[in-house]
């Protein structure tokens, strides 16, 4: 009888610690990613060249990186055999965007023909479904999001304003 109780107690504690570890993984981001977690499961399909709306996510079918027509070369040259895409977005007047990706990839934002440096970055390998989140301070108006160097042909991207 004692062994059953000990084993059951261990199973309960182990389950609790695994759940806490998953939560702690997402909590390790520098800012909350709960909106991405809510958007990613129902993100509509998108192709390279899509127009995205701030406050939404898209589930991209990426193209071979050597076939993507980037506005400017990516800041980090993508390796052969990786995938990429571009997307258009209208930046709100306050000019800040938070772009979050479901998996590893490089992300650039282009405005007026130039790559804009990110203002903040947070990446976590232990958050299920979200790998990185990058913030950009931009001018209101048109911008192009460039994703490159993805190892997989599917990638979710959320376009949000920082909380």
PDB file of C-alpha atoms in Angstrom, residues 2-144:
ATOM      1  CA  UNK A   2       2.830   2.400   0.827  1.00  0.00           C
ATOM      2  CA  UNK A   3       4.441   1.880  -2.580  1.00  0.00           C
ATOM      3  CA  UNK A   4       1.208   2.740  -4.410  1.00  0.00           C
ATOM      4  CA  UNK A   5       0.814   5.970  -2.437  1.00  0.00           C
ATOM      5  CA  UNK A   6       4.435   6.967  -3.010  1.00  0.00           C
ATOM      6  CA  UNK A   7       4.248   6.196  -6.737  1.00  0.00           C
ATOM      7  CA  UNK A   8       0.942   8.072  -7.069  1.00  0.00           C
ATOM      8  CA  UNK A   9       2.310  11.058  -5.167  1.00  0.00           C
ATOM      9  CA  UNK A  10       5.425  11.034  -7.367  1.00  0.00           C
ATOM     10  CA  UNK A  11       3.258  10.926 -10.525  1.00  0.00           C
ATOM     11  CA  UNK A  12       1.208  13.901  -9.312  1.00  0.00           C
ATOM     12  CA  UNK A  13       4.308  15.919  -8.440  1.00  0.00           C
ATOM     13  CA  UNK A  14       6.014  15.019 -11.737  1.00  0.00           C
ATOM     14  CA  UNK A  15       2.944  16.062 -13.730  1.00  0.00           C
ATOM     15  CA  UNK A  16       2.795  19.347 -11.852  1.00  0.00           C
ATOM     16  CA  UNK A  17       6.476  20.063 -12.437  1.00  0.00           C
ATOM     17  CA  UNK A  18       6.199  19.283 -16.175  1.00  0.00           C
ATOM     18  CA  UNK A  19       3.224  21.649 -16.494  1.00  0.00           C
ATOM     19  CA  UNK A  20       5.103  24.303 -14.522  1.00  0.00           C
ATOM     20  CA  UNK A  21       8.155  23.830 -16.748  1.00  0.00           C
ATOM     21  CA  UNK A  22       6.052  24.434 -19.887  1.00  0.00           C
ATOM     22  CA  UNK A  23       4.553  27.582 -18.337  1.00  0.00           C
ATOM     23  CA  UNK A  24       7.975  28.739 -17.134  1.00  0.00           C
ATOM     24  CA  UNK A  25       9.286  28.334 -20.692  1.00  0.00           C
ATOM     25  CA  UNK A  26       6.847  30.906 -22.048  1.00  0.00           C
ATOM     26  CA  UNK A  27       7.288  33.096 -18.977  1.00  0.00           C
ATOM     27  CA  UNK A  28      10.988  33.330 -19.855  1.00  0.00           C
ATOM     28  CA  UNK A  29      10.190  35.777 -22.670  1.00  0.00           C
ATOM     29  CA  UNK A  30      10.974  39.413 -21.818  1.00  0.00           C
ATOM     30  CA  UNK A  31       7.312  40.290 -22.442  1.00  0.00           C
ATOM     31  CA  UNK A  32       4.030  38.357 -22.505  1.00  0.00           C
ATOM     32  CA  UNK A  33       3.308  36.074 -25.476  1.00  0.00           C
ATOM     33  CA  UNK A  34      -0.255  35.111 -24.493  1.00  0.00           C
ATOM     34  CA  UNK A  35      -1.734  36.894 -27.524  1.00  0.00           C
ATOM     35  CA  UNK A  36       0.452  34.840 -29.853  1.00  0.00           C
ATOM     36  CA  UNK A  37      -0.558  31.657 -28.030  1.00  0.00           C
ATOM     37  CA  UNK A  38      -4.201  32.578 -28.637  1.00  0.00           C
ATOM     38  CA  UNK A  39      -3.715  33.568 -32.303  1.00  0.00           C
ATOM     39  CA  UNK A  40      -1.409  30.836 -33.618  1.00  0.00           C
ATOM     40  CA  UNK A  41      -3.773  27.820 -33.412  1.00  0.00           C
ATOM     41  CA  UNK A  42      -6.356  29.480 -35.697  1.00  0.00           C
ATOM     42  CA  UNK A  43      -4.030  31.547 -37.900  1.00  0.00           C
ATOM     43  CA  UNK A  44      -5.226  31.575 -41.523  1.00  0.00           C
ATOM     44  CA  UNK A  45      -2.989  30.269 -44.301  1.00  0.00           C
ATOM     45  CA  UNK A  46      -0.798  32.796 -46.138  1.00  0.00           C
ATOM     46  CA  UNK A  47       1.689  32.835 -48.994  1.00  0.00           C
ATOM     47  CA  UNK A  48       4.728  35.010 -49.598  1.00  0.00           C
ATOM     48  CA  UNK A  49       3.635  38.512 -50.623  1.00  0.00           C
ATOM     49  CA  UNK A  50       0.522  38.480 -48.417  1.00  0.00           C
ATOM     50  CA  UNK A  51      -0.779  41.623 -46.781  1.00  0.00           C
ATOM     51  CA  UNK A  52      -0.974  41.248 -43.000  1.00  0.00           C
ATOM     52  CA  UNK A  53      -3.040  43.202 -40.509  1.00  0.00           C
ATOM     53  CA  UNK A  54      -1.710  44.388 -37.163  1.00  0.00           C
ATOM     54  CA  UNK A  55      -3.356  42.355 -34.397  1.00  0.00           C
ATOM     55  CA  UNK A  56      -3.477  39.126 -36.384  1.00  0.00           C
ATOM     56  CA  UNK A  57      -1.345  36.099 -37.175  1.00  0.00           C
ATOM     57  CA  UNK A  58      -0.753  34.125 -40.368  1.00  0.00           C
ATOM     58  CA  UNK A  59       0.331  30.538 -41.023  1.00  0.00           C
ATOM     59  CA  UNK A  60       2.843  30.898 -43.860  1.00  0.00           C
ATOM     60  CA  UNK A  61       3.713  28.301 -46.449  1.00  0.00           C
ATOM     61  CA  UNK A  62       7.263  29.470 -47.063  1.00  0.00           C
ATOM     62  CA  UNK A  63       9.149  29.246 -50.345  1.00  0.00           C
ATOM     63  CA  UNK A  64      12.694  28.110 -51.029  1.00  0.00           C
ATOM     64  CA  UNK A  65      14.747  31.120 -49.949  1.00  0.00           C
ATOM     65  CA  UNK A  66      16.515  31.387 -53.298  1.00  0.00           C
ATOM     66  CA  UNK A  67      13.141  31.937 -55.034  1.00  0.00           C
ATOM     67  CA  UNK A  68      11.880  34.723 -52.735  1.00  0.00           C
ATOM     68  CA  UNK A  69      12.047  38.275 -54.117  1.00  0.00           C
ATOM     69  CA  UNK A  70      13.280  40.204 -51.088  1.00  0.00           C
ATOM     70  CA  UNK A  71      12.995  44.005 -51.169  1.00  0.00           C
ATOM     71  CA  UNK A  72      16.576  44.214 -49.851  1.00  0.00           C
ATOM     72  CA  UNK A  73      18.971  41.358 -49.088  1.00  0.00           C
ATOM     73  CA  UNK A  74      18.338  39.932 -45.598  1.00  0.00           C
ATOM     74  CA  UNK A  75      20.710  41.300 -42.930  1.00  0.00           C
ATOM     75  CA  UNK A  76      21.768  37.719 -42.213  1.00  0.00           C
ATOM     76  CA  UNK A  77      22.449  35.759 -45.386  1.00  0.00           C
ATOM     77  CA  UNK A  78      20.199  32.680 -45.392  1.00  0.00           C
ATOM     78  CA  UNK A  79      21.765  29.242 -45.744  1.00  0.00           C
ATOM     79  CA  UNK A  80      21.062  27.189 -48.848  1.00  0.00           C
ATOM     80  CA  UNK A  81      18.086  24.876 -48.478  1.00  0.00           C
ATOM     81  CA  UNK A  82      16.187  27.180 -46.098  1.00  0.00           C
ATOM     82  CA  UNK A  83      12.862  28.920 -46.601  1.00  0.00           C
ATOM     83  CA  UNK A  84      11.500  32.450 -46.563  1.00  0.00           C
ATOM     84  CA  UNK A  85       8.677  34.831 -47.407  1.00  0.00           C
ATOM     85  CA  UNK A  86       7.758  38.486 -47.539  1.00  0.00           C
ATOM     86  CA  UNK A  87       4.627  40.222 -46.312  1.00  0.00           C
ATOM     87  CA  UNK A  88       3.237  43.738 -46.500  1.00  0.00           C
ATOM     88  CA  UNK A  89       1.911  45.547 -43.446  1.00  0.00           C
ATOM     89  CA  UNK A  90       0.657  49.019 -42.627  1.00  0.00           C
ATOM     90  CA  UNK A  91       2.399  50.232 -39.483  1.00  0.00           C
ATOM     91  CA  UNK A  92       0.118  52.167 -37.095  1.00  0.00           C
ATOM     92  CA  UNK A  93       0.848  55.866 -36.480  1.00  0.00           C
ATOM     93  CA  UNK A  94       2.620  55.146 -33.162  1.00  0.00           C
ATOM     94  CA  UNK A  95       5.118  53.142 -35.226  1.00  0.00           C
ATOM     95  CA  UNK A  96       5.820  50.099 -33.026  1.00  0.00           C
ATOM     96  CA  UNK A  97       5.439  46.489 -34.089  1.00  0.00           C
ATOM     97  CA  UNK A  98       6.054  43.235 -32.276  1.00  0.00           C
ATOM     98  CA  UNK A  99       6.631  40.319 -34.644  1.00  0.00           C
ATOM     99  CA  UNK A 100       6.575  36.822 -33.180  1.00  0.00           C
ATOM    100  CA  UNK A 101       7.551  33.591 -34.920  1.00  0.00           C
ATOM    101  CA  UNK A 102       6.597  30.014 -34.162  1.00  0.00           C
ATOM    102  CA  UNK A 103      10.009  28.638 -35.130  1.00  0.00           C
ATOM    103  CA  UNK A 104      13.581  29.720 -35.832  1.00  0.00           C
ATOM    104  CA  UNK A 105      14.028  32.161 -38.718  1.00  0.00           C
ATOM    105  CA  UNK A 106      15.596  35.554 -39.378  1.00  0.00           C
ATOM    106  CA  UNK A 107      13.231  38.513 -39.581  1.00  0.00           C
ATOM    107  CA  UNK A 108      13.840  41.927 -41.142  1.00  0.00           C
ATOM    108  CA  UNK A 109      11.517  44.881 -41.564  1.00  0.00           C
ATOM    109  CA  UNK A 110      12.060  47.192 -44.526  1.00  0.00           C
ATOM    110  CA  UNK A 111      10.796  50.774 -44.774  1.00  0.00           C
ATOM    111  CA  UNK A 112      11.715  53.277 -47.481  1.00  0.00           C
ATOM    112  CA  UNK A 113      14.038  50.716 -49.075  1.00  0.00           C
ATOM    113  CA  UNK A 114      16.144  50.229 -45.932  1.00  0.00           C
ATOM    114  CA  UNK A 115      16.288  47.558 -43.252  1.00  0.00           C
ATOM    115  CA  UNK A 116      15.204  48.867 -39.850  1.00  0.00           C
ATOM    116  CA  UNK A 117      17.176  47.572 -36.854  1.00  0.00           C
ATOM    117  CA  UNK A 118      15.126  45.865 -34.162  1.00  0.00           C
ATOM    118  CA  UNK A 119      14.632  47.743 -30.900  1.00  0.00           C
ATOM    119  CA  UNK A 120      14.263  44.622 -28.721  1.00  0.00           C
ATOM    120  CA  UNK A 121      14.472  40.850 -29.042  1.00  0.00           C
ATOM    121  CA  UNK A 122      13.364  37.914 -26.931  1.00  0.00           C
ATOM    122  CA  UNK A 123      13.870  34.279 -27.819  1.00  0.00           C
ATOM    123  CA  UNK A 124      13.006  31.149 -25.875  1.00  0.00           C
ATOM    124  CA  UNK A 125      13.486  27.526 -26.921  1.00  0.00           C
ATOM    125  CA  UNK A 126      11.236  26.122 -24.179  1.00  0.00           C
ATOM    126  CA  UNK A 127       7.918  27.787 -25.072  1.00  0.00           C
ATOM    127  CA  UNK A 128       5.740  25.408 -27.109  1.00  0.00           C
ATOM    128  CA  UNK A 129       4.778  27.000 -30.438  1.00  0.00           C
ATOM    129  CA  UNK A 130       6.627  30.309 -30.036  1.00  0.00           C
ATOM    130  CA  UNK A 131      10.350  30.657 -30.655  1.00  0.00           C
ATOM    131  CA  UNK A 132      11.069  34.381 -30.843  1.00  0.00           C
ATOM    132  CA  UNK A 133       9.545  37.823 -30.620  1.00  0.00           C
ATOM    133  CA  UNK A 134      11.153  40.951 -32.053  1.00  0.00           C
ATOM    134  CA  UNK A 135      10.152  44.591 -31.643  1.00  0.00           C
ATOM    135  CA  UNK A 136      10.693  47.383 -34.144  1.00  0.00           C
ATOM    136  CA  UNK A 137      10.251  51.165 -33.865  1.00  0.00           C
ATOM    137  CA  UNK A 138       9.041  52.311 -37.260  1.00  0.00           C
ATOM    138  CA  UNK A 139       7.395  55.213 -39.007  1.00  0.00           C
ATOM    139  CA  UNK A 140       3.655  54.886 -39.524  1.00  0.00           C
ATOM    140  CA  UNK A 141       2.806  53.650 -43.018  1.00  0.00           C
ATOM    141  CA  UNK A 142       3.863  50.878 -45.366  1.00  0.00           C
ATOM    142  CA  UNK A 143       6.507  48.315 -44.418  1.00  0.00           C
ATOM    143  CA  UNK A 144       7.686  44.957 -45.695  1.00  0.00           C
TER     144      UNK A 144
END
